[in-house]
mmCIF file of C-alpha atoms in Angstrom:
data_model
loop_
_atom_site.group_PDB
_atom_site.id
_atom_site.type_symbol
_atom_site.label_atom_id
_atom_site.label_comp_id
_atom_site.label_asym_id
_atom_site.label_seq_id
_atom_site.Cartn_x
_atom_site.Cartn_y
_atom_site.Cartn_z
ATOM 1 C CA MET A 5 13.820 12.062 1.270
ATOM 2 C CA THR A 6 17.285 12.834 0.990
ATOM 3 C CA PRO A 7 19.627 10.675 -1.605
ATOM 4 C CA ALA A 8 21.594 8.762 1.741
ATOM 5 C CA ARG A 9 17.793 8.245 3.105
ATOM 6 C CA ARG A 10 16.835 6.601 0.566
ATOM 7 C CA LEU A 11 19.545 4.249 -0.123
ATOM 8 C CA THR A 12 19.465 3.504 3.663
ATOM 9 C CA LEU A 13 15.942 2.734 3.363
ATOM 10 C CA LEU A 14 16.748 0.927 -0.176
ATOM 11 C CA ILE A 15 19.231 -1.272 2.174
ATOM 12 C CA ALA A 16 16.948 -2.169 5.070
ATOM 13 C CA THR A 17 13.963 -2.868 3.040
ATOM 14 C CA VAL A 18 15.235 -4.698 0.098
ATOM 15 C CA PRO A 19 17.657 -7.126 0.122
ATOM 16 C CA LEU A 20 20.498 -7.997 -2.180
ATOM 17 C CA LEU A 21 20.159 -11.536 -3.568
ATOM 18 C CA VAL A 22 23.676 -12.023 -3.094
ATOM 19 C CA THR A 23 23.172 -11.887 0.870
ATOM 20 C CA VAL A 24 26.031 -11.056 2.663
ATOM 21 C CA LEU A 25 27.086 -12.097 5.926
ATOM 22 C CA GLN A 26 29.130 -11.961 8.873
ATOM 23 C CA PRO A 27 32.811 -13.771 8.763
ATOM 24 C CA THR A 28 33.228 -15.110 12.271
ATOM 25 C CA ALA A 29 36.921 -15.885 13.409
ATOM 26 C CA TYR A 30 38.240 -19.421 13.009
ATOM 27 C CA GLY A 31 37.502 -21.658 16.184
ATOM 28 C CA VAL A 32 38.698 -24.758 17.208
ATOM 29 C CA ALA A 33 35.720 -26.794 15.769
ATOM 30 C CA ARG A 34 36.576 -25.372 12.362
ATOM 31 C CA LYS A 35 33.100 -24.235 11.789
ATOM 32 C CA ASP A 36 32.464 -22.574 8.516
ATOM 33 C CA TYR A 37 30.670 -19.449 8.062
ATOM 34 C CA LEU A 38 28.501 -18.173 4.695
ATOM 35 C CA ARG A 39 29.825 -15.038 2.629
ATOM 36 C CA HIS A 40 26.977 -15.002 0.527
ATOM 37 C CA ALA A 41 24.414 -16.566 -1.624
ATOM 38 C CA ASP A 42 24.594 -16.448 -4.934
ATOM 39 C CA SER A 43 22.231 -16.586 -7.591
ATOM 40 C CA THR A 44 23.909 -15.674 -10.862
ATOM 41 C CA CYS A 45 23.469 -17.368 -14.027
ATOM 42 C CA PRO A 46 27.278 -18.542 -14.908
ATOM 43 C CA GLY A 47 28.358 -18.559 -18.147
ATOM 44 C CA LYS A 48 26.202 -15.774 -19.525
ATOM 45 C CA ARG A 49 28.186 -12.836 -21.805
ATOM 46 C CA LYS A 50 25.673 -10.348 -20.821
ATOM 47 C CA TYR A 51 24.960 -9.179 -17.370
ATOM 48 C CA ASP A 52 21.391 -8.840 -16.560
ATOM 49 C CA GLU A 53 20.926 -8.135 -12.424
ATOM 50 C CA TYR A 54 17.491 -9.114 -12.449
ATOM 51 C CA GLU A 55 17.365 -12.261 -14.203
ATOM 52 C CA HIS A 56 18.120 -15.275 -11.678
ATOM 53 C CA CYS A 57 19.430 -19.267 -12.398
ATOM 54 C CA ALA A 58 19.124 -21.855 -10.112
ATOM 55 C CA PRO A 59 20.351 -23.459 -8.457
ATOM 56 C CA TRP A 60 21.041 -20.890 -5.128
ATOM 57 C CA ARG A 61 25.369 -21.280 -4.536
ATOM 58 C CA LEU A 62 26.772 -20.682 -1.152
ATOM 59 C CA TRP A 63 29.804 -19.107 -0.810
ATOM 60 C CA LEU A 64 31.623 -20.047 2.048
ATOM 61 C CA ARG A 65 34.469 -17.929 3.765
ATOM 62 C CA SER A 66 37.148 -21.486 3.563
ATOM 63 C CA GLY A 67 36.997 -21.129 -0.254
ATOM 64 C CA ARG A 68 33.877 -23.939 -0.798
ATOM 65 C CA VAL A 69 30.608 -23.368 -2.757
ATOM 66 C CA LEU A 70 27.507 -25.443 -1.567
ATOM 67 C CA ARG A 71 24.846 -25.802 -4.410
ATOM 68 C CA LEU A 72 21.243 -26.604 -3.015
ATOM 69 C CA PRO A 73 19.542 -27.978 -5.764
ATOM 70 C CA GLU A 74 16.599 -28.909 -3.681
ATOM 71 C CA ALA A 75 16.067 -25.193 -2.434
ATOM 72 C CA ARG A 76 13.325 -23.277 -4.325
ATOM 73 C CA MET A 77 14.630 -20.294 -6.600
ATOM 74 C CA PHE A 78 11.576 -18.951 -8.051
ATOM 75 C CA ARG A 79 8.339 -17.735 -7.264
ATOM 76 C CA PRO A 80 4.949 -18.800 -9.768
ATOM 77 C CA GLY A 81 4.141 -15.998 -11.845
ATOM 78 C CA THR A 82 6.896 -13.647 -10.678
ATOM 79 C CA SER A 83 10.753 -12.713 -11.530
ATOM 80 C CA PRO A 84 12.124 -11.992 -7.610
ATOM 81 C CA PRO A 85 13.172 -15.379 -6.621
ATOM 82 C CA ALA A 86 11.865 -17.006 -3.657
ATOM 83 C CA PRO A 87 14.067 -15.977 -0.279
ATOM 84 C CA ILE A 88 17.098 -17.906 0.944
ATOM 85 C CA GLY A 89 17.787 -17.123 4.820
ATOM 86 C CA GLN A 90 20.606 -16.923 7.549
ATOM 87 C CA SER A 91 21.631 -16.466 10.678
ATOM 88 C CA PRO A 92 23.293 -13.358 11.771
ATOM 89 C CA HIS A 93 26.986 -14.786 11.721
ATOM 90 C CA GLY A 94 26.478 -17.077 8.807
ATOM 91 C CA SER A 95 26.638 -20.760 10.421
ATOM 92 C CA MET A 96 23.412 -21.519 9.295
ATOM 93 C CA VAL A 97 21.264 -20.865 6.331
ATOM 94 C CA ALA A 98 17.223 -21.327 5.691
ATOM 95 C CA TYR A 99 15.561 -21.958 2.703
ATOM 96 C CA TYR A 100 12.282 -23.780 0.988
ATOM 97 C CA ARG A 101 12.338 -27.129 -0.678
ATOM 98 C CA LEU A 102 11.135 -27.151 -3.855
ATOM 99 C CA SER A 103 9.475 -30.756 -3.775
ATOM 100 C CA ASP A 104 7.201 -30.377 -1.174
ATOM 101 C CA ASP A 105 7.341 -26.638 0.129
ATOM 102 C CA ALA A 106 8.978 -27.713 3.454
ATOM 103 C CA LEU A 107 10.985 -25.042 5.126
ATOM 104 C CA LEU A 108 14.688 -26.789 5.769
ATOM 105 C CA VAL A 109 17.318 -25.222 8.087
ATOM 106 C CA ARG A 110 20.972 -26.294 7.611
ATOM 107 C CA ASP A 111 24.279 -26.388 8.863
ATOM 108 C CA VAL A 112 27.047 -24.442 6.345
ATOM 109 C CA THR A 113 29.755 -26.729 8.295
ATOM 110 C CA THR A 114 28.462 -30.351 9.080
ATOM 111 C CA GLY A 115 25.399 -30.190 5.930
ATOM 112 C CA LYS A 116 22.810 -31.221 8.503
ATOM 113 C CA VAL A 117 19.425 -30.629 7.440
ATOM 114 C CA ARG A 118 16.388 -30.374 9.774
ATOM 115 C CA THR A 119 12.528 -29.547 8.655
ATOM 116 C CA VAL A 120 10.583 -27.203 10.212
ATOM 117 C CA PRO A 121 7.042 -28.667 11.640
ATOM 118 C CA GLY A 122 4.540 -27.384 10.072
ATOM 119 C CA GLU A 123 6.091 -24.711 8.104
ATOM 120 C CA LYS A 124 5.422 -24.518 4.296
ATOM 121 C CA TRP A 125 6.165 -22.138 1.100
ATOM 122 C CA SER A 126 3.610 -19.737 0.311
ATOM 123 C CA PRO A 127 3.696 -16.973 -2.742
ATOM 124 C CA ASP A 128 3.268 -13.801 -0.384
ATOM 125 C CA ILE A 129 6.468 -14.858 1.464
ATOM 126 C CA GLN A 130 9.300 -12.136 0.552
ATOM 127 C CA TRP A 131 12.038 -12.325 3.808
ATOM 128 C CA LEU A 132 13.237 -14.991 5.640
ATOM 129 C CA SER A 133 15.599 -14.998 8.067
ATOM 130 C CA LEU A 134 17.156 -16.841 11.306
ATOM 131 C CA SER A 135 18.009 -15.955 14.821
ATOM 132 C CA PRO A 136 21.540 -16.704 15.639
ATOM 133 C CA GLY A 137 22.171 -20.728 15.998
ATOM 134 C CA GLY A 138 18.847 -21.225 13.490
ATOM 135 C CA ARG A 139 16.740 -21.557 16.721
ATOM 136 C CA PHE A 140 13.803 -19.097 14.828
ATOM 137 C CA ALA A 141 12.948 -18.227 11.449
ATOM 138 C CA ILE A 142 11.402 -14.534 11.041
ATOM 139 C CA ILE A 143 8.932 -14.992 7.985
ATOM 140 C CA SER A 144 7.909 -11.806 6.590
ATOM 141 C CA PRO A 145 5.376 -10.863 3.576
ATOM 142 C CA ASN A 146 6.187 -7.789 1.876
ATOM 143 C CA PRO A 147 6.355 -4.772 4.489
ATOM 144 C CA TRP A 148 4.788 -2.129 2.326
ATOM 145 C CA LYS A 149 1.260 -4.345 1.809
ATOM 146 C CA THR A 150 -1.179 -3.472 4.644
ATOM 147 C CA THR A 151 -2.961 -6.334 3.984
ATOM 148 C CA GLY A 152 -2.190 -9.984 3.981
ATOM 149 C CA THR A 153 0.018 -12.825 5.649
ATOM 150 C CA GLN A 154 1.491 -11.448 9.017
ATOM 151 C CA PRO A 155 4.925 -11.547 10.043
ATOM 152 C CA ARG A 156 5.619 -14.276 11.965
ATOM 153 C CA VAL A 157 8.174 -16.351 14.431
ATOM 154 C CA VAL A 158 8.481 -19.608 14.231
ATOM 155 C CA ASP A 159 10.282 -21.926 16.429
ATOM 156 C CA THR A 160 12.519 -24.002 14.049
ATOM 157 C CA VAL A 161 12.258 -27.282 16.516
ATOM 158 C CA THR A 162 8.740 -27.436 17.791
ATOM 159 C CA GLY A 163 7.354 -25.586 14.932
ATOM 160 C CA GLN A 164 5.364 -23.116 17.080
ATOM 161 C CA LYS A 165 4.349 -19.840 15.709
ATOM 162 C CA HIS A 166 4.337 -16.288 16.653
ATOM 163 C CA THR A 167 2.298 -13.585 14.591
ATOM 164 C CA PHE A 168 3.181 -9.664 14.955
ATOM 165 C CA PRO A 169 1.709 -6.765 13.288
ATOM 166 C CA THR A 170 2.226 -5.859 9.952
ATOM 167 C CA ARG A 171 5.295 -3.777 8.695
ATOM 168 C CA MET A 172 7.400 -4.892 11.387
ATOM 169 C CA HIS A 173 11.229 -5.382 11.777
ATOM 170 C CA LEU A 174 12.024 -8.240 13.697
ATOM 171 C CA SER A 175 15.417 -9.469 15.055
ATOM 172 C CA PHE A 176 16.845 -11.251 18.256
ATOM 173 C CA SER A 177 19.270 -10.733 20.914
ATOM 174 C CA PRO A 178 22.530 -13.097 20.324
ATOM 175 C CA ASP A 179 21.333 -15.629 23.217
ATOM 176 C CA ASN A 180 17.701 -15.876 21.708
ATOM 177 C CA LYS A 181 15.916 -14.754 24.976
ATOM 178 C CA TYR A 182 14.668 -11.215 23.763
ATOM 179 C CA LEU A 183 12.811 -10.215 20.307
ATOM 180 C CA LEU A 184 13.275 -6.694 19.526
ATOM 181 C CA ALA A 185 10.308 -5.170 16.754
ATOM 182 C CA CYS A 186 10.593 -2.422 15.139
ATOM 183 C CA GLN A 187 7.986 -0.149 13.150
ATOM 184 C CA TRP A 188 9.057 -0.076 9.029
ATOM 185 C CA ASP A 189 7.481 3.088 8.923
ATOM 186 C CA ASP A 190 9.475 4.736 11.469
ATOM 187 C CA LEU A 191 12.618 3.337 9.357
ATOM 188 C CA ALA A 192 11.599 5.746 6.232
ATOM 189 C CA SER A 193 10.997 8.997 8.742
ATOM 190 C CA ARG A 194 13.021 11.271 10.284
ATOM 191 C CA HIS A 195 11.388 10.531 13.901
ATOM 192 C CA PRO A 196 12.730 7.978 16.481
ATOM 193 C CA VAL A 197 11.867 4.458 15.518
ATOM 194 C CA GLN A 198 9.391 3.185 17.981
ATOM 195 C CA VAL A 199 10.886 -0.341 19.440
ATOM 196 C CA VAL A 200 9.221 -3.172 22.022
ATOM 197 C CA VAL A 201 11.381 -5.653 23.133
ATOM 198 C CA TYR A 202 9.638 -8.992 23.701
ATOM 199 C CA SER A 203 10.653 -11.821 26.001
ATOM 200 C CA ALA A 204 11.138 -15.405 24.060
ATOM 201 C CA GLU A 205 10.436 -17.300 26.787
ATOM 202 C CA THR A 206 6.823 -16.040 27.783
ATOM 203 C CA TRP A 207 6.460 -13.379 24.446
ATOM 204 C CA ALA A 208 5.170 -10.706 26.793
ATOM 205 C CA GLU A 209 6.453 -7.210 26.026
ATOM 206 C CA VAL A 210 9.266 -6.290 28.784
ATOM 207 C CA ARG A 211 10.050 -2.595 27.467
ATOM 208 C CA ARG A 212 9.316 -0.524 25.215
ATOM 209 C CA GLY A 213 11.245 3.085 23.852
ATOM 210 C CA THR A 214 12.639 4.578 20.706
ATOM 211 C CA GLN A 215 16.158 4.287 18.606
ATOM 212 C CA PRO A 216 17.019 7.450 16.752
ATOM 213 C CA SER A 217 17.900 5.779 13.592
ATOM 214 C CA ASP A 218 16.959 5.054 9.991
ATOM 215 C CA LEU A 219 18.331 1.647 10.091
ATOM 216 C CA ALA A 220 17.189 -0.836 12.685
ATOM 217 C CA GLY A 221 20.086 -1.555 15.172
ATOM 218 C CA PRO A 222 20.631 -5.010 16.917
ATOM 219 C CA LEU A 223 19.881 -5.977 20.365
ATOM 220 C CA ARG A 224 22.693 -6.567 23.010
ATOM 221 C CA MET A 225 22.741 -9.019 25.374
ATOM 222 C CA GLY A 226 20.195 -8.518 28.565
ATOM 223 C CA GLY A 227 17.742 -7.030 25.857
ATOM 224 C CA THR A 228 18.201 -3.915 27.124
ATOM 225 C CA THR A 229 20.618 -1.804 24.553
ATOM 226 C CA VAL A 230 20.598 -1.375 21.252
ATOM 227 C CA ALA A 231 23.559 -0.010 18.726
ATOM 228 C CA TYR A 232 22.570 2.163 15.867
ATOM 229 C CA ILE A 233 24.566 4.208 13.121
ATOM 230 C CA ASP A 234 23.724 8.009 13.631
ATOM 231 C CA ARG A 235 24.194 10.011 10.623
ATOM 232 C CA THR A 236 22.837 13.062 11.625
ATOM 233 C CA GLY A 237 26.156 14.772 10.744
ATOM 234 C CA GLY A 238 28.394 14.908 7.994
ATOM 235 C CA THR A 239 30.571 11.771 9.877
ATOM 236 C CA SER A 240 28.790 8.744 10.559
ATOM 237 C CA TYR A 241 29.038 7.152 14.182
ATOM 238 C CA VAL A 242 28.150 3.682 15.839
ATOM 239 C CA ARG A 243 26.454 4.579 19.229
ATOM 240 C CA PHE A 244 24.226 2.796 21.739
ATOM 241 C CA ARG A 245 21.300 3.912 23.748
ATOM 242 C CA ASP A 246 19.185 2.113 26.593
ATOM 243 C CA ILE A 247 15.551 1.467 24.909
ATOM 244 C CA ALA A 248 13.722 1.904 28.220
ATOM 245 C CA THR A 249 15.199 5.302 29.136
ATOM 246 C CA GLY A 250 16.623 6.945 26.029
ATOM 247 C CA ALA A 251 19.922 7.505 27.378
ATOM 248 C CA SER A 252 23.054 7.206 25.146
ATOM 249 C CA THR A 253 25.438 4.715 26.864
ATOM 250 C CA GLY A 254 29.048 3.783 25.933
ATOM 251 C CA SER A 255 31.174 5.486 23.448
ATOM 252 C CA ALA A 256 30.770 6.531 19.781
ATOM 253 C CA THR A 257 32.950 4.864 17.558
ATOM 254 C CA LYS A 258 33.460 6.843 14.180
ATOM 255 C CA LEU A 259 32.893 4.969 11.193
ATOM 256 C CA PRO A 260 35.778 4.746 8.556
ATOM 257 C CA ALA A 261 35.985 7.363 5.657
ATOM 258 C CA GLY A 262 35.543 5.696 2.313
ATOM 259 C CA GLU A 263 32.810 3.268 3.690
ATOM 260 C CA TYR A 264 28.988 2.674 4.258
ATOM 261 C CA ALA A 265 27.611 1.070 6.990
ATOM 262 C CA LEU A 266 24.985 -1.807 6.263
ATOM 263 C CA ARG A 267 24.343 -3.280 9.532
ATOM 264 C CA LEU A 268 25.447 -4.123 12.891
ATOM 265 C CA VAL A 269 25.555 -7.693 14.274
ATOM 266 C CA TRP A 270 26.419 -8.370 18.092
ATOM 267 C CA ASP A 271 27.406 -12.080 19.465
ATOM 268 C CA ARG A 272 26.956 -13.459 22.913
ATOM 269 C CA ALA A 273 30.710 -12.364 24.070
ATOM 270 C CA ASN A 274 29.426 -8.404 23.560
ATOM 271 C CA HIS A 275 31.653 -8.373 20.188
ATOM 272 C CA LEU A 276 30.073 -6.005 17.814
ATOM 273 C CA ASP A 277 31.038 -5.977 14.313
ATOM 274 C CA LEU A 278 29.924 -3.962 11.349
ATOM 275 C CA LEU A 279 29.624 -4.510 7.789
ATOM 276 C CA THR A 280 29.827 -1.922 5.302
ATOM 277 C CA ARG A 281 30.368 -1.623 1.508
ATOM 278 C CA VAL A 282 33.443 0.397 0.246
ATOM 279 C CA PHE A 283 33.299 3.143 -1.727
ATOM 280 C CA GLY A 284 36.251 3.354 -4.947
ATOM 281 C CA LYS A 285 36.324 -0.509 -5.257
ATOM 282 C CA PRO A 286 35.011 -2.441 -7.734
ATOM 283 C CA HIS A 287 31.688 -0.503 -9.485
ATOM 284 C CA ARG A 288 28.976 -1.514 -12.106
ATOM 285 C CA ASN A 289 28.267 -5.483 -10.867
ATOM 286 C CA ALA A 290 30.233 -5.445 -8.661
ATOM 287 C CA ALA A 291 30.802 -4.663 -4.908
ATOM 288 C CA THR A 292 33.227 -5.060 -2.324
ATOM 289 C CA TYR A 293 32.028 -5.240 1.109
ATOM 290 C CA ARG A 294 34.030 -5.206 4.573
ATOM 291 C CA TRP A 295 33.272 -6.382 8.186
ATOM 292 C CA ARG A 296 35.053 -4.828 11.315
ATOM 293 C CA ARG A 297 35.092 -5.475 14.927
ATOM 294 C CA VAL A 298 33.920 -1.985 16.026
ATOM 295 C CA ASN A 299 34.586 -2.736 20.166
ATOM 296 C CA GLU A 300 38.155 -3.344 18.996
ATOM 297 C CA GLY A 301 39.156 -0.247 16.958
ATOM 298 C CA MET A 302 37.425 -1.171 13.596
ATOM 299 C CA ARG A 303 39.593 -3.981 13.048
ATOM 300 C CA VAL A 304 39.184 -5.544 9.674
ATOM 301 C CA LEU A 305 37.517 -8.939 9.929
ATOM 302 C CA ASP A 306 37.223 -10.038 6.264
ATOM 303 C CA THR A 307 36.924 -8.151 2.890
ATOM 304 C CA TYR A 308 35.778 -9.413 -0.177
ATOM 305 C CA THR A 309 33.860 -8.541 -3.744
ATOM 306 C CA THR A 310 30.937 -9.984 -5.349
ATOM 307 C CA ILE A 311 28.268 -9.607 -8.047
ATOM 308 C CA VAL A 312 25.386 -7.715 -6.850
ATOM 309 C CA ARG A 313 22.012 -8.940 -7.722
ATOM 310 C CA ARG A 314 18.309 -7.267 -7.130
ATOM 311 C CA PRO A 315 15.205 -8.597 -7.549
#
């Protein structure tokens, strides 16, 4: 496996504990959006990238910082922190409450919090994320373990659960109508990624196909097309693929020099945004991230620098 492929796999499977999220344009409602969740230890002279200090702190695009003293940070008897999840555009966050292990979903703009019925913390939970708007929670154990808890999708309103085979990467279309499932094993190989699309209304399979990428791409509105990063040549491109036919669709877009693609996010208006890590910027303990609008000529939406944390 090449160094670039190892880096891609690390990004895809081991989430940085400063979680970087989409900056969305300010709207008339003045909604706020999460940039990253912080577990660093304020005031410590010596930096340790594996040391974490409660509480979780949420840094928002407006400049506000939200403290979550009620959120679980540590796993009993282990050093990696408990996960904190977010919706793709950063308007909602999810975490487990320390006092009773309940799963909570919080709107970062209004501060409104709701409890997910029937969902409790378990020490084997390693990844947590939210679908657009926080409608569904995606909860996963370590994907490299073949036994134990299966990945599951939980309706955050009703508490209804749906489980999936182990080692699955799960994500939703922007309108929450379709679920895209990719095999983690495929993400580490040189072969096309096997993908399945499910209806989020009936949970029945509606189509399947492949995606030629080592980084799971997002599902567009309609549930037929994925965007992905093509790194097969010396220059990386954003490309599009019809899942069922395997045919390329749309026009490829070249990635800017000096930036490494981390992930892509669609919205309901079919805007496609790209998160990159900027090379040649602050190093060692810090990293600079940039959001770009792919289908608006790679227009820069936001750039910011933060401390990098790892499990």
